[in-house]
Amino acid sequence: MMKFAFFFPGQGSQSVGMMQGFGDLAVIKDTFVEASDALGVDFWRMATEANEVLNLTTNTQPLMLAAGVATWRAWQAQGGAVPSLLAGHSLGEYTALVAAGVISYEAALPLVRFRAEVMQRAVGEGVGAMAAVLGLDDDAVRAACVEAAQGEVLEAVNLNSPGQVVIAGNKAAVERGIEVAKAKGAKRALLLPVSVPSHCALMKPAANELQDYLKDVSLAEGNVPVLHNADVAAYSNAEQVKDALVRQLYSPVRWVETVQAVHAAGISASAECGPGKVLAGLVKRTVAELPCIALINQEALAEAQAQFNQ
């Protein structure tokens, strides 16, 4: 059977109507209802009707978990084979751990909402920012961060694909970073519409709170390896997994290396398991020889199964 990997998207891939490609597939709606019952929020309505609360971090993180798990369950329900490797981008790492059987969906829902709350709380409104830098290599972006920091926090935090890096830190430092990156030859550098500067040192207080919360969360040994963002490694030991999740909050998402590691493991195909096509695009730009199908509807599920179940 073909060796393939699944990638799970994070924040930024949510949109109203994002699950409509699955029609009235019961497993999709049921997974959202489970999330709504657990957290007291109508996530199905959030995913299907125009609203202002979809992009609030404390809603988006559990919503994206529900969407990724729903897609995974639809894949399983229709007889999809088991991937050889899993990885998730930022919040998507939690979805990957649920799919691997490391953490239960029931436990993951309040965990990711808590993660969102402590991230939001760690940095006051207007204090932090994130920006996308396009058309500069990673080292040039890091150099721009050093130059523009001026005693504040400014780091390259999402190494998404060659020539696409996200920076984060104090807002004024990020704004300086945009100008320095442009001066160094970036094709574009622009602020992102986010309220939390994820994956930089400003998240250390949130990481400490997450570490305390995780002490009471029980993890199992998974049935599929999950590559973690912080160090592009898979762990079977529960304490190592928890440590990787804590470090992930203030460490860069090493996505380019993750995709390269998946390909180097002899994997010849992949799928993005969740809404949108963000990761499929990043995979294509990083390793052209690793095709990635975005499982955004039933047709895509069927296409992937025809390929992967050989």
mmCIF file of C-alpha atoms in Angstrom:
data_model
loop_
_atom_site.group_PDB
_atom_site.id
_atom_site.type_symbol
_atom_site.label_atom_id
_atom_site.label_comp_id
_atom_site.label_asym_id
_atom_site.label_seq_id
_atom_site.Cartn_x
_atom_site.Cartn_y
_atom_site.Cartn_z
ATOM 1 C CA MET A 1 0.000 0.000 0.000
ATOM 2 C CA MET A 2 1.165 3.538 -0.768
ATOM 3 C CA LYS A 3 2.825 5.459 2.077
ATOM 4 C CA PHE A 4 1.064 8.780 2.580
ATOM 5 C CA ALA A 5 0.864 11.548 5.176
ATOM 6 C CA PHE A 6 -1.923 13.745 6.526
ATOM 7 C CA PHE A 7 -1.444 17.436 7.352
ATOM 8 C CA PHE A 8 -3.899 19.306 9.600
ATOM 9 C CA PRO A 9 -4.458 23.067 9.181
ATOM 10 C CA GLY A 10 -4.516 25.665 11.934
ATOM 11 C CA GLN A 11 -5.930 29.139 12.431
ATOM 12 C CA GLY A 12 -6.412 31.125 9.250
ATOM 13 C CA SER A 13 -8.091 28.303 7.309
ATOM 14 C CA GLN A 14 -11.550 28.912 8.809
ATOM 15 C CA SER A 15 -14.371 30.360 6.715
ATOM 16 C CA VAL A 16 -18.159 30.439 6.757
ATOM 17 C CA GLY A 17 -19.491 27.442 4.805
ATOM 18 C CA MET A 18 -16.215 25.557 5.152
ATOM 19 C CA MET A 19 -17.896 22.155 5.644
ATOM 20 C CA GLN A 20 -20.590 22.445 2.966
ATOM 21 C CA GLY A 21 -18.649 20.216 0.557
ATOM 22 C CA PHE A 22 -19.616 17.231 2.726
ATOM 23 C CA GLY A 23 -23.367 17.682 2.196
ATOM 24 C CA ASP A 24 -25.336 16.151 5.050
ATOM 25 C CA LEU A 25 -22.740 13.549 6.028
ATOM 26 C CA ALA A 26 -23.804 12.684 9.590
ATOM 27 C CA VAL A 27 -20.299 12.200 10.991
ATOM 28 C CA ILE A 28 -19.420 15.827 10.133
ATOM 29 C CA LYS A 29 -22.380 17.402 11.925
ATOM 30 C CA ASP A 30 -22.091 14.975 14.857
ATOM 31 C CA THR A 31 -18.451 15.958 15.452
ATOM 32 C CA PHE A 32 -19.439 19.641 15.601
ATOM 33 C CA VAL A 33 -22.362 18.893 17.935
ATOM 34 C CA GLU A 34 -19.946 17.078 20.251
ATOM 35 C CA ALA A 35 -17.768 20.220 20.369
ATOM 36 C CA SER A 36 -20.793 22.447 20.977
ATOM 37 C CA ASP A 37 -22.021 20.235 23.824
ATOM 38 C CA ALA A 38 -18.564 20.159 25.410
ATOM 39 C CA LEU A 39 -17.914 23.911 25.284
ATOM 40 C CA GLY A 40 -21.403 25.438 25.248
ATOM 41 C CA VAL A 41 -20.928 27.216 21.905
ATOM 42 C CA ASP A 42 -22.836 26.518 18.683
ATOM 43 C CA PHE A 43 -19.865 25.683 16.459
ATOM 44 C CA TRP A 44 -21.993 24.290 13.626
ATOM 45 C CA ARG A 45 -23.812 27.594 13.322
ATOM 46 C CA MET A 46 -20.466 29.406 13.444
ATOM 47 C CA ALA A 47 -19.186 27.253 10.577
ATOM 48 C CA THR A 48 -22.297 27.639 8.415
ATOM 49 C CA GLU A 49 -23.723 31.152 8.953
ATOM 50 C CA ALA A 50 -22.193 34.628 8.582
ATOM 51 C CA ASN A 51 -21.088 35.883 12.024
ATOM 52 C CA GLU A 52 -18.542 38.111 13.775
ATOM 53 C CA VAL A 53 -17.291 35.517 16.261
ATOM 54 C CA LEU A 54 -15.731 33.039 13.822
ATOM 55 C CA ASN A 55 -12.309 34.732 13.925
ATOM 56 C CA LEU A 56 -12.035 35.205 17.706
ATOM 57 C CA THR A 57 -9.052 33.079 18.750
ATOM 58 C CA THR A 58 -11.003 31.419 21.573
ATOM 59 C CA ASN A 59 -13.604 30.247 19.029
ATOM 60 C CA THR A 60 -11.328 29.605 16.066
ATOM 61 C CA GLN A 61 -9.067 27.091 17.801
ATOM 62 C CA PRO A 62 -11.808 24.661 18.942
ATOM 63 C CA LEU A 63 -13.676 25.277 15.667
ATOM 64 C CA MET A 64 -10.639 24.259 13.592
ATOM 65 C CA LEU A 65 -10.088 21.240 15.834
ATOM 66 C CA ALA A 66 -13.713 20.184 15.238
ATOM 67 C CA ALA A 67 -13.391 20.710 11.486
ATOM 68 C CA GLY A 68 -10.163 18.698 11.243
ATOM 69 C CA VAL A 69 -11.466 15.854 13.414
ATOM 70 C CA ALA A 70 -14.744 15.809 11.457
ATOM 71 C CA THR A 71 -12.851 15.465 8.169
ATOM 72 C CA TRP A 72 -10.636 12.748 9.681
ATOM 73 C CA ARG A 73 -13.702 10.843 10.901
ATOM 74 C CA ALA A 74 -15.316 11.161 7.460
ATOM 75 C CA TRP A 75 -12.122 9.712 5.953
ATOM 76 C CA GLN A 76 -12.233 6.784 8.402
ATOM 77 C CA ALA A 77 -15.980 6.215 7.994
ATOM 78 C CA GLN A 78 -15.551 5.846 4.251
ATOM 79 C CA GLY A 79 -12.812 3.255 4.574
ATOM 80 C CA GLY A 80 -9.742 5.463 4.178
ATOM 81 C CA ALA A 81 -6.403 3.793 4.862
ATOM 82 C CA VAL A 82 -4.218 4.826 7.823
ATOM 83 C CA PRO A 83 -1.493 7.394 7.030
ATOM 84 C CA SER A 84 2.156 6.624 7.808
ATOM 85 C CA LEU A 85 2.817 10.064 9.318
ATOM 86 C CA LEU A 86 0.798 13.006 10.651
ATOM 87 C CA ALA A 87 1.641 16.656 11.212
ATOM 88 C CA GLY A 88 -0.346 19.795 11.937
ATOM 89 C CA HIS A 89 0.406 23.485 11.519
ATOM 90 C CA SER A 90 0.288 25.204 14.927
ATOM 91 C CA LEU A 91 -3.209 24.446 16.297
ATOM 92 C CA GLY A 92 -3.355 21.630 13.708
ATOM 93 C CA GLU A 93 -0.788 19.723 15.762
ATOM 94 C CA TYR A 94 -3.524 19.086 18.334
ATOM 95 C CA THR A 95 -5.856 17.765 15.621
ATOM 96 C CA ALA A 96 -3.061 15.447 14.472
ATOM 97 C CA LEU A 97 -2.650 14.140 18.033
ATOM 98 C CA VAL A 98 -6.399 13.406 18.224
ATOM 99 C CA ALA A 99 -6.238 11.578 14.875
ATOM 100 C CA ALA A 100 -3.246 9.566 16.124
ATOM 101 C CA GLY A 101 -5.125 8.522 19.259
ATOM 102 C CA VAL A 102 -2.680 10.337 21.572
ATOM 103 C CA ILE A 103 -5.343 12.603 23.050
ATOM 104 C CA SER A 104 -9.109 12.097 23.065
ATOM 105 C CA TYR A 105 -11.300 14.574 21.205
ATOM 106 C CA GLU A 106 -13.214 15.069 24.448
ATOM 107 C CA ALA A 107 -10.020 16.158 26.252
ATOM 108 C CA ALA A 108 -8.639 18.154 23.316
ATOM 109 C CA LEU A 109 -11.651 20.506 23.045
ATOM 110 C CA PRO A 110 -11.275 22.260 26.430
ATOM 111 C CA LEU A 111 -7.479 22.044 26.059
ATOM 112 C CA VAL A 112 -7.382 24.039 22.834
ATOM 113 C CA ARG A 113 -9.875 26.573 24.150
ATOM 114 C CA PHE A 114 -7.682 27.022 27.231
ATOM 115 C CA ARG A 115 -4.652 27.400 24.937
ATOM 116 C CA ALA A 116 -6.475 30.138 23.010
ATOM 117 C CA GLU A 117 -7.493 31.920 26.223
ATOM 118 C CA VAL A 118 -3.969 31.994 27.667
ATOM 119 C CA MET A 119 -2.531 33.124 24.329
ATOM 120 C CA GLN A 120 -5.066 35.967 24.165
ATOM 121 C CA ARG A 121 -4.387 36.896 27.805
ATOM 122 C CA ALA A 122 -0.591 36.827 27.509
ATOM 123 C CA VAL A 123 -0.415 39.924 25.306
ATOM 124 C CA GLY A 124 -2.706 42.945 25.694
ATOM 125 C CA GLU A 125 -4.771 44.285 22.803
ATOM 126 C CA GLY A 126 -2.591 46.219 20.371
ATOM 127 C CA VAL A 127 0.711 45.160 22.010
ATOM 128 C CA GLY A 128 1.648 42.359 19.604
ATOM 129 C CA ALA A 129 1.379 41.764 15.871
ATOM 130 C CA MET A 130 2.280 39.348 13.090
ATOM 131 C CA ALA A 131 3.286 40.031 9.487
ATOM 132 C CA ALA A 132 3.882 37.920 6.400
ATOM 133 C CA VAL A 133 7.143 38.437 4.509
ATOM 134 C CA LEU A 134 7.179 37.166 0.924
ATOM 135 C CA GLY A 135 10.144 36.732 -1.378
ATOM 136 C CA LEU A 136 13.028 36.693 1.143
ATOM 137 C CA ASP A 137 14.944 33.632 2.302
ATOM 138 C CA ASP A 138 14.735 32.570 5.947
ATOM 139 C CA ASP A 139 18.167 33.899 6.907
ATOM 140 C CA ALA A 140 17.416 37.334 5.438
ATOM 141 C CA VAL A 141 14.138 37.454 7.383
ATOM 142 C CA ARG A 142 15.938 36.482 10.602
ATOM 143 C CA ALA A 143 18.533 39.208 9.932
ATOM 144 C CA ALA A 144 15.712 41.727 9.407
ATOM 145 C CA CYS A 145 14.220 40.707 12.763
ATOM 146 C CA VAL A 146 17.545 41.230 14.564
ATOM 147 C CA GLU A 147 17.975 44.626 12.921
ATOM 148 C CA ALA A 148 14.428 45.837 13.601
ATOM 149 C CA ALA A 149 13.938 44.461 17.138
ATOM 150 C CA GLN A 150 15.639 47.398 18.940
ATOM 151 C CA GLY A 151 15.301 45.741 22.325
ATOM 152 C CA GLU A 152 11.754 44.470 21.681
ATOM 153 C CA VAL A 153 10.616 40.974 20.664
ATOM 154 C CA LEU A 154 10.705 40.248 16.934
ATOM 155 C CA GLU A 155 11.154 36.724 15.575
ATOM 156 C CA ALA A 156 10.611 34.635 12.455
ATOM 157 C CA VAL A 157 7.845 32.355 13.720
ATOM 158 C CA ASN A 158 6.228 30.509 10.788
ATOM 159 C CA LEU A 159 8.704 29.128 8.249
ATOM 160 C CA ASN A 160 5.867 28.175 5.926
ATOM 161 C CA SER A 161 7.461 27.597 2.520
ATOM 162 C CA PRO A 162 10.547 28.871 0.703
ATOM 163 C CA GLY A 163 10.056 32.631 0.445
ATOM 164 C CA GLN A 164 7.064 32.755 2.803
ATOM 165 C CA VAL A 165 7.866 33.552 6.426
ATOM 166 C CA VAL A 166 5.696 35.063 9.154
ATOM 167 C CA ILE A 167 7.263 37.330 11.787
ATOM 168 C CA ALA A 168 5.791 38.134 15.204
ATOM 169 C CA GLY A 169 6.503 40.207 18.280
ATOM 170 C CA ASN A 170 5.826 43.655 19.691
ATOM 171 C CA LYS A 171 3.708 45.666 17.250
ATOM 172 C CA ALA A 172 6.193 48.516 16.762
ATOM 173 C CA ALA A 173 8.998 45.995 16.158
ATOM 174 C CA VAL A 174 6.873 44.128 13.599
ATOM 175 C CA GLU A 175 6.165 47.399 11.791
ATOM 176 C CA ARG A 176 9.896 48.177 11.716
ATOM 177 C CA GLY A 177 10.516 44.608 10.542
ATOM 178 C CA ILE A 178 8.195 45.141 7.575
ATOM 179 C CA GLU A 179 10.213 48.175 6.473
ATOM 180 C CA VAL A 180 13.597 46.448 6.964
ATOM 181 C CA ALA A 181 12.372 43.352 5.063
ATOM 182 C CA LYS A 182 11.254 45.541 2.157
ATOM 183 C CA ALA A 183 14.625 47.307 2.179
ATOM 184 C CA LYS A 184 16.305 43.879 1.999
ATOM 185 C CA GLY A 185 14.319 43.029 -1.127
ATOM 186 C CA ALA A 186 11.100 41.369 0.093
ATOM 187 C CA LYS A 187 8.461 41.315 -2.652
ATOM 188 C CA ARG A 188 5.771 41.996 -0.059
ATOM 189 C CA ALA A 189 5.566 42.427 3.707
ATOM 190 C CA LEU A 190 2.203 43.039 5.323
ATOM 191 C CA LEU A 191 0.512 42.943 8.717
ATOM 192 C CA LEU A 192 -1.804 39.970 9.327
ATOM 193 C CA PRO A 193 -5.293 40.415 10.820
ATOM 194 C CA VAL A 194 -4.571 38.512 14.055
ATOM 195 C CA SER A 195 -4.907 39.534 17.687
ATOM 196 C CA VAL A 196 -2.164 37.301 19.107
ATOM 197 C CA PRO A 197 1.578 37.239 18.203
ATOM 198 C CA SER A 198 1.853 33.432 18.167
ATOM 199 C CA HIS A 199 5.048 31.375 18.440
ATOM 200 C CA CYS A 200 7.322 34.141 19.764
ATOM 201 C CA ALA A 201 8.829 34.891 23.196
ATOM 202 C CA LEU A 202 5.771 36.990 24.159
ATOM 203 C CA MET A 203 3.922 33.659 24.508
ATOM 204 C CA LYS A 204 6.114 32.363 27.371
ATOM 205 C CA PRO A 205 3.571 33.326 30.089
ATOM 206 C CA ALA A 206 0.913 31.421 28.112
ATOM 207 C CA ALA A 207 3.262 28.449 27.794
ATOM 208 C CA ASN A 208 3.701 28.339 31.589
ATOM 209 C CA GLU A 209 -0.077 28.222 32.070
ATOM 210 C CA LEU A 210 -0.420 25.561 29.377
ATOM 211 C CA GLN A 211 2.263 23.480 31.088
ATOM 212 C CA ASP A 212 0.258 23.516 34.339
ATOM 213 C CA TYR A 213 -2.961 22.588 32.532
ATOM 214 C CA LEU A 214 -1.303 19.687 30.703
ATOM 215 C CA LYS A 215 -0.253 18.061 33.988
ATOM 216 C CA ASP A 216 -3.855 16.825 34.377
ATOM 217 C CA VAL A 217 -4.331 15.723 30.751
ATOM 218 C CA SER A 218 -3.786 12.017 30.099
ATOM 219 C CA LEU A 219 -2.107 11.061 26.837
ATOM 220 C CA ALA A 220 -1.975 7.620 25.247
ATOM 221 C CA GLU A 221 0.670 6.134 23.001
ATOM 222 C CA GLY A 222 -0.474 6.995 19.492
ATOM 223 C CA ASN A 223 -0.907 4.579 16.606
ATOM 224 C CA VAL A 224 0.642 6.938 13.989
ATOM 225 C CA PRO A 225 3.739 9.124 14.534
ATOM 226 C CA VAL A 226 3.073 12.884 14.754
ATOM 227 C CA LEU A 227 5.839 15.309 13.772
ATOM 228 C CA HIS A 228 5.861 18.245 16.188
ATOM 229 C CA ASN A 229 6.300 21.857 15.043
ATOM 230 C CA ALA A 230 8.964 22.802 17.583
ATOM 231 C CA ASP A 231 11.623 20.265 16.608
ATOM 232 C CA VAL A 232 10.310 18.228 13.630
ATOM 233 C CA ALA A 233 10.441 15.043 15.718
ATOM 234 C CA ALA A 234 7.886 12.433 16.788
ATOM 235 C CA TYR A 235 7.586 11.278 20.410
ATOM 236 C CA SER A 236 5.872 8.297 22.001
ATOM 237 C CA ASN A 237 6.527 9.400 25.588
ATOM 238 C CA ALA A 238 3.637 11.440 27.071
ATOM 239 C CA GLU A 239 5.927 13.870 28.912
ATOM 240 C CA GLN A 240 7.901 14.570 25.724
ATOM 241 C CA VAL A 241 4.671 15.211 23.811
ATOM 242 C CA LYS A 242 3.500 17.659 26.498
ATOM 243 C CA ASP A 243 6.881 19.381 26.479
ATOM 244 C CA ALA A 244 6.720 19.746 22.679
ATOM 245 C CA LEU A 245 3.243 21.307 22.949
ATOM 246 C CA VAL A 246 4.444 23.790 25.592
ATOM 247 C CA ARG A 247 7.520 24.786 23.564
ATOM 248 C CA GLN A 248 5.410 25.093 20.433
ATOM 249 C CA LEU A 249 3.709 28.194 21.858
ATOM 250 C CA TYR A 250 6.915 30.259 21.842
ATOM 251 C CA SER A 251 8.937 28.402 19.166
ATOM 252 C CA PRO A 252 8.786 28.742 15.366
ATOM 253 C CA VAL A 253 6.551 26.461 13.316
ATOM 254 C CA ARG A 254 9.202 24.708 11.213
ATOM 255 C CA TRP A 255 6.855 23.796 8.384
ATOM 256 C CA VAL A 256 9.371 23.670 5.530
ATOM 257 C CA GLU A 257 11.508 21.173 7.475
ATOM 258 C CA THR A 258 8.381 19.202 8.422
ATOM 259 C CA VAL A 259 7.325 18.746 4.789
ATOM 260 C CA GLN A 260 10.904 17.887 3.820
ATOM 261 C CA ALA A 261 11.087 15.314 6.652
ATOM 262 C CA VAL A 262 7.843 13.695 5.500
ATOM 263 C CA HIS A 263 9.202 13.388 1.964
ATOM 264 C CA ALA A 264 12.560 12.093 3.223
ATOM 265 C CA ALA A 265 10.697 9.336 5.125
ATOM 266 C CA GLY A 266 9.792 7.786 1.767
ATOM 267 C CA ILE A 267 6.279 9.199 1.632
ATOM 268 C CA SER A 268 5.048 9.856 -1.896
ATOM 269 C CA ALA A 269 1.616 11.456 -1.374
ATOM 270 C CA SER A 270 -0.227 13.574 1.175
ATOM 271 C CA ALA A 271 -3.557 15.184 2.023
ATOM 272 C CA GLU A 272 -4.640 18.280 3.931
ATOM 273 C CA CYS A 273 -7.265 17.069 6.387
ATOM 274 C CA GLY A 274 -9.460 20.044 7.233
ATOM 275 C CA PRO A 275 -10.933 23.171 5.669
ATOM 276 C CA GLY A 276 -9.147 25.236 3.052
ATOM 277 C CA LYS A 277 -6.131 24.605 0.851
ATOM 278 C CA VAL A 278 -3.427 26.583 2.688
ATOM 279 C CA LEU A 279 -1.202 23.616 3.567
ATOM 280 C CA ALA A 280 -1.654 21.947 0.172
ATOM 281 C CA GLY A 281 -0.228 25.114 -1.380
ATOM 282 C CA LEU A 282 2.685 25.249 1.072
ATOM 283 C CA VAL A 283 3.510 21.571 0.477
ATOM 284 C CA LYS A 284 3.533 22.102 -3.287
ATOM 285 C CA ARG A 285 5.899 25.083 -2.984
ATOM 286 C CA THR A 286 8.195 23.233 -0.577
ATOM 287 C CA VAL A 287 8.474 19.758 -2.148
ATOM 288 C CA ALA A 288 6.982 19.708 -5.649
ATOM 289 C CA GLU A 289 7.331 15.892 -5.777
ATOM 290 C CA LEU A 290 4.951 15.444 -2.808
ATOM 291 C CA PRO A 291 1.413 15.897 -4.177
ATOM 292 C CA CYS A 292 -1.131 17.088 -1.590
ATOM 293 C CA ILE A 293 -4.910 16.752 -1.991
ATOM 294 C CA ALA A 294 -7.022 19.163 0.087
ATOM 295 C CA LEU A 295 -9.883 17.112 1.578
ATOM 296 C CA ILE A 296 -12.431 19.920 1.352
ATOM 297 C CA ASN A 297 -15.365 17.876 0.032
ATOM 298 C CA GLN A 298 -16.611 14.344 -0.634
ATOM 299 C CA GLU A 299 -15.153 14.322 -4.148
ATOM 300 C CA ALA A 300 -11.672 15.009 -2.757
ATOM 301 C CA LEU A 301 -12.130 12.265 -0.133
ATOM 302 C CA ALA A 302 -13.031 9.798 -2.881
ATOM 303 C CA GLU A 303 -10.102 10.904 -5.059
ATOM 304 C CA ALA A 304 -7.615 10.521 -2.191
ATOM 305 C CA GLN A 305 -9.006 7.118 -1.257
ATOM 306 C CA ALA A 306 -8.702 5.875 -4.830
ATOM 307 C CA GLN A 307 -5.021 6.869 -4.748
ATOM 308 C CA PHE A 308 -4.001 6.000 -1.198
ATOM 309 C CA ASN A 309 -5.901 2.743 -0.725
ATOM 310 C CA GLN A 310 -4.008 1.014 -3.546
#
